[in-house]
CSV table of C-alpha atoms in Angstrom, one decimal:
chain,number,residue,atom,x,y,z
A,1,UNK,CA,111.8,77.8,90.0
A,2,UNK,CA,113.6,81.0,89.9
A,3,UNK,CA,117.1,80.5,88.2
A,4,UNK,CA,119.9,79.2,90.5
A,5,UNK,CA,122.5,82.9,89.6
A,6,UNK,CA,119.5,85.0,91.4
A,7,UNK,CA,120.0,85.6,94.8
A,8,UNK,CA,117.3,84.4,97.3
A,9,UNK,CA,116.5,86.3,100.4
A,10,UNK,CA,112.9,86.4,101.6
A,11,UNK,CA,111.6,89.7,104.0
A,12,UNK,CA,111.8,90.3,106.0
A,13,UNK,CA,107.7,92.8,108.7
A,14,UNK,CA,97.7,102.0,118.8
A,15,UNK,CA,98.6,104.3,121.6
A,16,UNK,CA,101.9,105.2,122.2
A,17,UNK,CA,104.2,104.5,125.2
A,18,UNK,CA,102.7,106.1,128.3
A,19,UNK,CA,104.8,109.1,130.0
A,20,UNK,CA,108.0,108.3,131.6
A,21,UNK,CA,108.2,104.5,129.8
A,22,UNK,CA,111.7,104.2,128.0
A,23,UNK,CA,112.1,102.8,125.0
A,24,UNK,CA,113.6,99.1,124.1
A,25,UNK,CA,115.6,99.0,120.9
A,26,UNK,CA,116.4,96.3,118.5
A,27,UNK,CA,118.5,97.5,115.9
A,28,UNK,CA,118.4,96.5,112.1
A,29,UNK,CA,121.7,96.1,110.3
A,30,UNK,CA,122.5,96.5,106.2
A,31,UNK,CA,123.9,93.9,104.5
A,32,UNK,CA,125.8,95.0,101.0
A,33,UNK,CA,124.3,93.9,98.2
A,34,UNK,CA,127.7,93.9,96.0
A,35,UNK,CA,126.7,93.2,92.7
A,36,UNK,CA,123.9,90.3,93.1
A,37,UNK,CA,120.7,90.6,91.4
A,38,UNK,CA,118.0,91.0,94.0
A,39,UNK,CA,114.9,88.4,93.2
A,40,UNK,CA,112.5,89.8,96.2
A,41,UNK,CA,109.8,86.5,97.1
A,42,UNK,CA,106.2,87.1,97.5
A,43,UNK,CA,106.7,86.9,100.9
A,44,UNK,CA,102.8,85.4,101.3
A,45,UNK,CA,102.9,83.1,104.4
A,46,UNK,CA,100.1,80.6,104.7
A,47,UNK,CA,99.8,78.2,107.6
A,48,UNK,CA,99.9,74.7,106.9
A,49,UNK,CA,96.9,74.3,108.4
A,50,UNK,CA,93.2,76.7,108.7
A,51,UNK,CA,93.5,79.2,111.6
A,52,UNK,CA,91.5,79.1,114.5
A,53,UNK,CA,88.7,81.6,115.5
A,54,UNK,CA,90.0,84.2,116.6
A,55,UNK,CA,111.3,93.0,134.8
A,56,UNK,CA,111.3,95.5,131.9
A,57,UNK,CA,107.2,96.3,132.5
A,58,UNK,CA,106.7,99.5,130.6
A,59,UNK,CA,110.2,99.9,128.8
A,60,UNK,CA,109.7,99.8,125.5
A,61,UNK,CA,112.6,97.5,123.2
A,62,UNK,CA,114.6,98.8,120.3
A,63,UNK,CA,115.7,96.2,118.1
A,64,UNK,CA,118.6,97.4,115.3
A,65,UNK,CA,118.0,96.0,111.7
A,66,UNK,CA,120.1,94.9,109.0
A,67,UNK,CA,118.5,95.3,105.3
A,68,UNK,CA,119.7,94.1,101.5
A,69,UNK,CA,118.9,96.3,99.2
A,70,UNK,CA,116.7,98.4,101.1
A,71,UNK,CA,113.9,95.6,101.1
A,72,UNK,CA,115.0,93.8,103.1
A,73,UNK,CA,115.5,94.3,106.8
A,74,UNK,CA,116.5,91.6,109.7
A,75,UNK,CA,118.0,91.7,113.5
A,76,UNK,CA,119.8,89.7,116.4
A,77,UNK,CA,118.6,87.4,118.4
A,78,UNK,CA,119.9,85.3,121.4
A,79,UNK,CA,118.2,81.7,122.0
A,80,UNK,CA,119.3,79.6,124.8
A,81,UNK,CA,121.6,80.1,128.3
A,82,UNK,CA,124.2,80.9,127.3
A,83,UNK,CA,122.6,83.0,124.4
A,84,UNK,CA,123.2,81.2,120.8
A,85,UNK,CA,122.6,84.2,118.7
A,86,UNK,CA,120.8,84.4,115.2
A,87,UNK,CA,119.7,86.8,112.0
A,88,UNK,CA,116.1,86.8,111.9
A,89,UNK,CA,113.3,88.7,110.0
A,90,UNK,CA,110.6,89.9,112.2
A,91,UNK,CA,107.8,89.1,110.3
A,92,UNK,CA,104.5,90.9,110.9
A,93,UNK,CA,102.4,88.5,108.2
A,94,UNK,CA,103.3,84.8,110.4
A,95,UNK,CA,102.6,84.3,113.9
A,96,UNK,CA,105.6,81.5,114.6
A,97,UNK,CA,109.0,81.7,115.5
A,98,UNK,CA,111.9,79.2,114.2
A,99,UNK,CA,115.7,78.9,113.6
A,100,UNK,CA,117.7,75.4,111.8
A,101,UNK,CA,118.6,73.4,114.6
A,102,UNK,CA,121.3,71.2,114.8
A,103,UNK,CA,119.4,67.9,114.9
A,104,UNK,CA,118.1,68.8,111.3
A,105,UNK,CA,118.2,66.2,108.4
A,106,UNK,CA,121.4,65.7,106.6
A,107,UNK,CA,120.3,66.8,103.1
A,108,UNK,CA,118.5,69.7,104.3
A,109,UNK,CA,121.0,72.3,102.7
A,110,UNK,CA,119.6,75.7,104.4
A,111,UNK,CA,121.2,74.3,108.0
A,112,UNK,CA,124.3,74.0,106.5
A,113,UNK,CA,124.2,77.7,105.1
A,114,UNK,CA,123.3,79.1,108.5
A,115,UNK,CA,123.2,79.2,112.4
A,116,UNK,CA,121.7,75.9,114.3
A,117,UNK,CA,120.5,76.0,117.3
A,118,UNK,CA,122.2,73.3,119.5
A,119,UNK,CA,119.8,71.7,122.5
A,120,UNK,CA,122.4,70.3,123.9
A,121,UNK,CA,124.8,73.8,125.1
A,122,UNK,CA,121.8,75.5,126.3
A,123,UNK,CA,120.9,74.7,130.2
A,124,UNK,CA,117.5,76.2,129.8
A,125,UNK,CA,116.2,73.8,127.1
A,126,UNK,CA,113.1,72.4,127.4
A,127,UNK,CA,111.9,69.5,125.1
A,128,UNK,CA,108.0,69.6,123.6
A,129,UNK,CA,108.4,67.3,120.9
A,130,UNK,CA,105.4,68.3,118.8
A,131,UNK,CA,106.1,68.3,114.9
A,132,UNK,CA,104.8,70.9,113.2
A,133,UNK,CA,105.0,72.1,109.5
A,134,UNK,CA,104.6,75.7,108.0
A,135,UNK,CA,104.0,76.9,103.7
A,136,UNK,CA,105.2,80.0,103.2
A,137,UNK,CA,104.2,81.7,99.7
A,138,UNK,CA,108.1,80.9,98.8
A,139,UNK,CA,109.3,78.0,100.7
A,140,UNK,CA,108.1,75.2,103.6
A,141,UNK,CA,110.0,73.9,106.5
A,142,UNK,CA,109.0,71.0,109.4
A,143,UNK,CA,110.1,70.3,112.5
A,144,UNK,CA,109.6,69.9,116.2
A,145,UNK,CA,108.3,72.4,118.8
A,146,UNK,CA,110.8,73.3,121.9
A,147,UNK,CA,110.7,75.8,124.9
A,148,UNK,CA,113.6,77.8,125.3
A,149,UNK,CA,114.8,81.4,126.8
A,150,UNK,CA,114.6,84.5,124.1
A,151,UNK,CA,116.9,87.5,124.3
A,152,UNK,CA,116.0,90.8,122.3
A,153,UNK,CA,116.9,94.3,122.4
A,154,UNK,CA,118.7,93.5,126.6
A,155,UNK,CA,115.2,91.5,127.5
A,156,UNK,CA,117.0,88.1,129.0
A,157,UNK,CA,115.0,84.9,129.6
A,158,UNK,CA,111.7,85.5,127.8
A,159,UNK,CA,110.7,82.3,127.8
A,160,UNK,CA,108.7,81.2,124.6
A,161,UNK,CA,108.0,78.1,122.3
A,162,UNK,CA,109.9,78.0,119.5
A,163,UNK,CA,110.1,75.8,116.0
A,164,UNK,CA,113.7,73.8,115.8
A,165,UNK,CA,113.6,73.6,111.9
A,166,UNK,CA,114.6,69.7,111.0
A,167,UNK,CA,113.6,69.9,106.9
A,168,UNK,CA,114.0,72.5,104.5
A,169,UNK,CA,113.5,71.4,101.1
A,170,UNK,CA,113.0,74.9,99.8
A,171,UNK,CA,116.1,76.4,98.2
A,172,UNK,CA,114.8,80.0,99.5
A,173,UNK,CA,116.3,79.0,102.7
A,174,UNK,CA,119.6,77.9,101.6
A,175,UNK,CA,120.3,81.4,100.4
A,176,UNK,CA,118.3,83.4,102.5
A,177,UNK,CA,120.3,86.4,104.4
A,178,UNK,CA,118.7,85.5,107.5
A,179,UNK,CA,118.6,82.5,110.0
A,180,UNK,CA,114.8,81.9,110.9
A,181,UNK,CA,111.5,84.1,111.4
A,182,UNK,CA,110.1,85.3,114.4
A,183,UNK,CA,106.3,86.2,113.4
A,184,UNK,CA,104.4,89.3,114.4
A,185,UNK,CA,101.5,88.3,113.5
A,186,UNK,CA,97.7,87.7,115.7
A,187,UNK,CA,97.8,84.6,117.4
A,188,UNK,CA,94.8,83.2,115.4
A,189,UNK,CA,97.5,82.8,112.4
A,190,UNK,CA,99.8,80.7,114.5
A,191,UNK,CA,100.4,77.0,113.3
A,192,UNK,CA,100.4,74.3,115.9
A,193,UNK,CA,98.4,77.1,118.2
A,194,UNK,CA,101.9,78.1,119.3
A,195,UNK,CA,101.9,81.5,121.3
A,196,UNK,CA,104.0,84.4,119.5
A,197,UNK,CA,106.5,85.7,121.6
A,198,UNK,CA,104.7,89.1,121.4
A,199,UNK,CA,101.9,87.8,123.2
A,200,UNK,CA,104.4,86.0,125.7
A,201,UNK,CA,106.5,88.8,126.6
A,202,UNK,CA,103.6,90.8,127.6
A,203,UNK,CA,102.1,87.4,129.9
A,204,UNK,CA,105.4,87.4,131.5
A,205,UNK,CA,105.7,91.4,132.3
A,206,UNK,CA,108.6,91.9,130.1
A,207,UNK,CA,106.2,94.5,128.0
A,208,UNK,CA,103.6,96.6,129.2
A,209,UNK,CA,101.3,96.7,125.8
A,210,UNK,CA,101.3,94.5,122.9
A,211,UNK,CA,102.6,97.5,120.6
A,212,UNK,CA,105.7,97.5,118.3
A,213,UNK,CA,106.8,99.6,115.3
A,214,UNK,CA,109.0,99.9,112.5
A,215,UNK,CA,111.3,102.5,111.4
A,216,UNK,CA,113.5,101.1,108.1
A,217,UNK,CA,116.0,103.5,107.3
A,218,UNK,CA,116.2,104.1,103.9
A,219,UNK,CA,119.6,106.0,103.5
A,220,UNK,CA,121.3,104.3,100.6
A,221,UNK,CA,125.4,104.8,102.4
A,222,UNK,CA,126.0,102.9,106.0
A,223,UNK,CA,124.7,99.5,107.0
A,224,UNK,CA,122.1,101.2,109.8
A,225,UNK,CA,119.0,99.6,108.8
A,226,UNK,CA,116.4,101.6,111.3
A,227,UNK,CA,115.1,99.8,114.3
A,228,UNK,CA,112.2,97.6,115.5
A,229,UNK,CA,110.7,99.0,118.7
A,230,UNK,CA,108.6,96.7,121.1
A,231,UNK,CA,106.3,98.5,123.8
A,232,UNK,CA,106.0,101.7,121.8
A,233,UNK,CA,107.7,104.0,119.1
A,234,UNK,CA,110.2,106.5,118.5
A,235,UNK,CA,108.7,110.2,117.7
A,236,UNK,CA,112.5,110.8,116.5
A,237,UNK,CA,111.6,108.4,113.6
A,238,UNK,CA,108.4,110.0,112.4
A,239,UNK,CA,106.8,113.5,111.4
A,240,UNK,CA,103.8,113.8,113.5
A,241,UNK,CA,100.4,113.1,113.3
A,242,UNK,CA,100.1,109.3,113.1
A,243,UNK,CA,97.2,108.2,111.0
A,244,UNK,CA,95.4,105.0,112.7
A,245,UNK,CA,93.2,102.8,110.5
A,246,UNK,CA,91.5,100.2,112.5
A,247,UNK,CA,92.5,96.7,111.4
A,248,UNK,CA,89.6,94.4,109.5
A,249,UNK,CA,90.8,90.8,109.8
A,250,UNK,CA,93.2,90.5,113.0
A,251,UNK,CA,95.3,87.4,111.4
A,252,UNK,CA,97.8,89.3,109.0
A,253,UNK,CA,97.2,93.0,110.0
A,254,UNK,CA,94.9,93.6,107.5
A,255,UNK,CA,93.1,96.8,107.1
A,256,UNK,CA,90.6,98.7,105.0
A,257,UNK,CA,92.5,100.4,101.3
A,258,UNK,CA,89.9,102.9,99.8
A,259,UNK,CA,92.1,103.9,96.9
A,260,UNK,CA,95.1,103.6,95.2
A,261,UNK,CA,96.1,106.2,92.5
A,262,UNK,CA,99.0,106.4,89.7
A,263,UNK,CA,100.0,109.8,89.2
A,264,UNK,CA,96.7,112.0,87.8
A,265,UNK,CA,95.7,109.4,85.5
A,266,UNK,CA,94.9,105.6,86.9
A,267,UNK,CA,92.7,104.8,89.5
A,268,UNK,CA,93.2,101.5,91.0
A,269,UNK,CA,91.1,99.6,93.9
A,270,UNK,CA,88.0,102.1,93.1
A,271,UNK,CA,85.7,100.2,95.4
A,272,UNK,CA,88.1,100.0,98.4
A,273,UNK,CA,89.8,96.3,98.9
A,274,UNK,CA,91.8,94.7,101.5
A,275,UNK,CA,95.2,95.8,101.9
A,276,UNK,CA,98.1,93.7,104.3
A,277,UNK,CA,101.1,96.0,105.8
A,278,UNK,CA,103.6,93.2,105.9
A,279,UNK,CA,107.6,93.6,107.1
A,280,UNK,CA,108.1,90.0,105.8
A,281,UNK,CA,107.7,90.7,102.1
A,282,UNK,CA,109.9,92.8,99.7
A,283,UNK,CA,107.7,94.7,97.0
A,284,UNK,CA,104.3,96.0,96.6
A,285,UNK,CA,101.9,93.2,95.4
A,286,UNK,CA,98.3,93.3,94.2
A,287,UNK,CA,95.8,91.4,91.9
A,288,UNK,CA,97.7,90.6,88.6
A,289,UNK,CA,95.2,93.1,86.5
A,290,UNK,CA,96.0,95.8,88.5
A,291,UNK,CA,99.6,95.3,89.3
A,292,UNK,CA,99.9,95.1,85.3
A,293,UNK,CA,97.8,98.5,84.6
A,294,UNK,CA,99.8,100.1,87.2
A,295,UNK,CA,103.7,98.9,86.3
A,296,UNK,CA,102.3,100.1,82.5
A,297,UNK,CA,101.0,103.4,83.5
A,298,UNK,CA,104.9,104.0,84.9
A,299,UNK,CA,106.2,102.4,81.7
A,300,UNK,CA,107.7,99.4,83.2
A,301,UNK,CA,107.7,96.2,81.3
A,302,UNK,CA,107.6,92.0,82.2
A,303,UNK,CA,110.7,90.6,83.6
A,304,UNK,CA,110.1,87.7,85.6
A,305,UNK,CA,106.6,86.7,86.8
A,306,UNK,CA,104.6,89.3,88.2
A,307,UNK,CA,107.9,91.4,88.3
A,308,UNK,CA,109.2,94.7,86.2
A,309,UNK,CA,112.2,96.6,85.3
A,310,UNK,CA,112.1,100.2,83.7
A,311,UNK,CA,115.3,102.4,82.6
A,312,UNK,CA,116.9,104.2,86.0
A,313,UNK,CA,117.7,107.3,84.3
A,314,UNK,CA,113.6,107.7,84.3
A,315,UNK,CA,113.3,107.8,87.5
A,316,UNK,CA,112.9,111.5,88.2
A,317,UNK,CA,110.3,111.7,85.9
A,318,UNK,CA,108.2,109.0,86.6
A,319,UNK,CA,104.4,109.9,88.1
A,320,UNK,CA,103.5,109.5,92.2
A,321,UNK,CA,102.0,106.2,93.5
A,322,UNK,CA,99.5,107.1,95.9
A,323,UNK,CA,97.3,104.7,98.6
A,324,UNK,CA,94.5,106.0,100.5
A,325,UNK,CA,94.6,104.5,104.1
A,326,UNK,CA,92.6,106.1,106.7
A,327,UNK,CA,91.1,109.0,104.7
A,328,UNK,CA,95.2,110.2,104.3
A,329,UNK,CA,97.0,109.8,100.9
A,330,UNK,CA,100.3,108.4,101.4
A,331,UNK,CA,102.3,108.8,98.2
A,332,UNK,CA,105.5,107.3,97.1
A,333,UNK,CA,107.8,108.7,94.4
A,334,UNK,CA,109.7,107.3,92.0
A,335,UNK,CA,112.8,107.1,94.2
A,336,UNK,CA,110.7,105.2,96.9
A,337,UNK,CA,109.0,102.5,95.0
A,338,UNK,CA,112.1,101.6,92.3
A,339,UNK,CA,114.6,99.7,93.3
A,340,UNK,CA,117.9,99.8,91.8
A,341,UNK,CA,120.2,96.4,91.6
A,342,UNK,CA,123.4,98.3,90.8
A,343,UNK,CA,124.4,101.3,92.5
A,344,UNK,CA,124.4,103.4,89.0
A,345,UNK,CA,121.8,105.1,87.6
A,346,UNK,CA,122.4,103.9,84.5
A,347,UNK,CA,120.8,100.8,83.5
A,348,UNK,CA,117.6,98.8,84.3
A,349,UNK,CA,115.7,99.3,87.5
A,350,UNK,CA,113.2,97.0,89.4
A,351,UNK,CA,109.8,98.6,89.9
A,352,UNK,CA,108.6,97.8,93.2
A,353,UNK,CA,105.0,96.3,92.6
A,354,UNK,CA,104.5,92.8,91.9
A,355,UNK,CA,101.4,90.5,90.3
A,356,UNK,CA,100.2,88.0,93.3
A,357,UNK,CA,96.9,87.0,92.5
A,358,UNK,CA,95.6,85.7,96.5
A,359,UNK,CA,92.2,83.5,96.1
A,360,UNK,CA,89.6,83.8,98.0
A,361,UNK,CA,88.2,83.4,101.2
A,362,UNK,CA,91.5,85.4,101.8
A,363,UNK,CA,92.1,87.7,98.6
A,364,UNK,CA,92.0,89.3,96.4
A,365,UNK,CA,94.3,91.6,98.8
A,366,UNK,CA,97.1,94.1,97.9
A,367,UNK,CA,99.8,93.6,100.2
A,368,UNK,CA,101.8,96.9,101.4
A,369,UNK,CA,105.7,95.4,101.8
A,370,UNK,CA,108.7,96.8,102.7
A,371,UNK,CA,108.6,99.3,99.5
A,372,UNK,CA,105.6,101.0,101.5
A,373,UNK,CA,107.1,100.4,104.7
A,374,UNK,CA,110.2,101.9,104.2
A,375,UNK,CA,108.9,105.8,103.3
A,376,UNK,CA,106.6,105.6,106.2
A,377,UNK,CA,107.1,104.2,109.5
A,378,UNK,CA,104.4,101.6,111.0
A,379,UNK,CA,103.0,101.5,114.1
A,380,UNK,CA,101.2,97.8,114.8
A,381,UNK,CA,99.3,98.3,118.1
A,382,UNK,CA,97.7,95.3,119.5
A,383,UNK,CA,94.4,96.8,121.2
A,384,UNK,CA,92.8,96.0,124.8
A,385,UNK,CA,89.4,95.3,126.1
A,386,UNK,CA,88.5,99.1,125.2
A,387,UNK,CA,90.2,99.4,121.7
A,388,UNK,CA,90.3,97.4,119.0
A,389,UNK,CA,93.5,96.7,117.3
A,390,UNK,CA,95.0,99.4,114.8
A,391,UNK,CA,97.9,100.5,112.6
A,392,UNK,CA,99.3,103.9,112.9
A,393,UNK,CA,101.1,105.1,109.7
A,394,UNK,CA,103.4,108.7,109.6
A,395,UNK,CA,106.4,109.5,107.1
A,396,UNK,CA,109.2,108.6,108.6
A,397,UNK,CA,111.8,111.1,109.2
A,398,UNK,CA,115.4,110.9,107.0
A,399,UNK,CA,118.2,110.0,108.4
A,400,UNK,CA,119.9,113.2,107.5
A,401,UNK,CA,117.8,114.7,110.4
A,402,UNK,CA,120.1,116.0,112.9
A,403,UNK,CA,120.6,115.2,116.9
A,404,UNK,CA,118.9,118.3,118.0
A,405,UNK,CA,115.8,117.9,115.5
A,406,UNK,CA,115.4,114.6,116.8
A,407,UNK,CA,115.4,115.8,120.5
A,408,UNK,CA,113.0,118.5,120.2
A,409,UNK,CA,110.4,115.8,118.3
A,410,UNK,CA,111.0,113.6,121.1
A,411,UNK,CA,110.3,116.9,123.7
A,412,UNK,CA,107.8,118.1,121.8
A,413,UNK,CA,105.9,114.2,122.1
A,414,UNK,CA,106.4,114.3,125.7
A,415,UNK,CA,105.2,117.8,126.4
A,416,UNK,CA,101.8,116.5,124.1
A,417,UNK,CA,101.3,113.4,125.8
A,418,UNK,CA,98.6,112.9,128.6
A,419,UNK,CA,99.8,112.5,132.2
């Protein structure tokens, strides 16, 4: 158990839209980080049980975010009529969706700490009753299924199943910066065989194509924390081409990782591996060899387990972390992949790659967090009947980037896209 003065917040996570769809936004917010020590979680969610074998139309949503720390990144949503509203992370490694409810279990400290959904002010509540119970790598929670109306990004009265959390014995919760989860996942990862919202939302008409992506702003001033966009993306967030690697194991979006490289020297992964692009965990994690090689390669050393710190005033100097994806390098520098806990560059630093040794059937896998997410913005794109499904990586475009660059991307995508 992690010590009681660290701060506990787990994290948070195709074609594009056809011509003439408009996007759906849901924004993601900052929240201040003061001066708290960040303790990112692994982040890796395993269901409770094995998995199974596997009037908006085209508008596509924006979501805003919030984010701590520039890890971690969560949104609004509204549950119930009239809308009870909640701070989730949208989570692209689970496939459920829950929130505390009201009816929860006396001791269970997280409700207390947070939102709960009350049953009982919502005139579209609809009771299922069935228990169900998920492990997360960091925490566990059980409670009872429920059908209810969803609100995102101005989409009213989704209507979806949902998890009314009545036990939380995990401390993680109790000082998590966010409410509940609402999973982004492949439906074969669902516990309970509960259909993700995603899936849903397209059933009911309220999205065209099961396609969403992430754009995490990583400005370090402002509490803008990017956007999660459902039906498409934003051109404005990227600079074009988007590379698409076709994903392996459709649970997690898991895809193919044929390299990974520290600066001219290390070579890690050698014989490709599995690799996880996940909005729902913090750092950078891989096997506990490699993760070790690498963090000493940059000249970090051990904090807590599977975790590093280096000196901030290195970070200039410190060597390119590289990932082949796709047949395209996609590099992060020092000021991408450290993460500082105080706002001064003097003082120790966390490295952004942690140990997390995954056994097999599942691992050994590298999992590509919000570290990785946050330089480069994520297409996740379902698939149909003709294409299978695939993730779409580009580097995001700063924030810095004025109004009238981000209208001629967005007229230059338009004047490229097929009619």
């Amino acid at each position: 158990m992690l010590p009681p003065w660290v701060l506990l917040c787990l994290l948070s996570l195709g074609n594009l839209e056809h011509a003439g769809a408009t996007l759906i936004r849901v924004p993601l917010r900052r929240v201040h980080p003061g001066h708290r020590i960040l303790s990112p979680l692994s982040g890796w969610e395993q269901p409770a049980e094995p998995p199974r074998a596997p009037a908006y139309g085209d508008k596509p949503i924006f979501v805003p975010l919030s984010k701590f720390m520039n890890t971690q990144y969560f949104g609004n949503i509204g549950l119930g009529t009239p809308p009870q509203n909640f701070t989730v992370v949208f989570d692209t490694g689970s496939s459920n969706f829950w929130v505390p409810s009201t009816r929860c279990h006396f001791f269970s400290l997280p409700c207390w700490f947070h939102h709960r959904f009350n049953p009982k002010a919502s005139s579209s509540f609809r009771l299922n009753g069935t228990k169900f119970a998920i492990q997360y790598g960091t925490g566990r929670l059980n409670g009872i299924l429920s059908q209810e109306n969803l609100t995102i990004g101005g989409i009213h009265g989704a209507s979806v199943t949902f998890g009314e959390a009545l036990w939380e014995p995990s401390l993680v919760f109790a000082f998590a910066c966010f409410d509940g989860i609402l999973g982004l996942g492949f439906p074969t990862l669902a516990v309970g065989g509960v259909q993700p919202p995603l899936d849903r939302m397209v059933e009911q008409g309220l999205l065209e194509k099961p396609i969403f992506s992430f754009y995490l702003n990583r400005d370090s001033e402002g509490s803008d924390g990017g956007e999660l966009v459902l039906g498409g993306s934003d051109p404005a967030h990227y600079l074009p081409p988007l590379t698409f690697i076709p994903v392996t194991v459709p649970a997690y979006w898991q895809v193919h990782m044929e390299s990974v490289k520290v600066g001219t020297g290390l070579t890690l992964c050698a014989q490709g591996c599995g690799a996880i692009l996940d909005t729902g965990t913090s750092l950078i994690t891989g096997p506990s060899e490699e993760i070790q090689a690498l963090n000493k390669a940059i000249g970090g050393f051990p904090f807590l387990v599977g975790q590093y710190l280096i000196q901030c005033s290195k970070i200039p100097e410190l060597p390119p972390v590289s990932f082949r994806l796709g047949g395209v390098w996609f590099n992060l520098t020092g000021q991408d992949y450290v993460i500082k806990i105080l706002k001064s560059d003097v003082g120790l630093c966390l490295l952004g790659f942690q140990a997390l040794d995954i056994p097999k059937p599942a691992g050994p896998l590298w999992i590509l967090g919000d570290v990785f997410l946050g330089p480069y913005v994520a297409v996740f794109d379902r698939g149909d009947k003709n294409m299978g499904p695939r993730v779409g990586l580009a580097r995001a475009r700063s924030r810095a980037t004025g109004p009238e660059e981000r209208r001629a991307a967005q007229a230059q995508f338009l004047r490229g896209r097929p009619s």
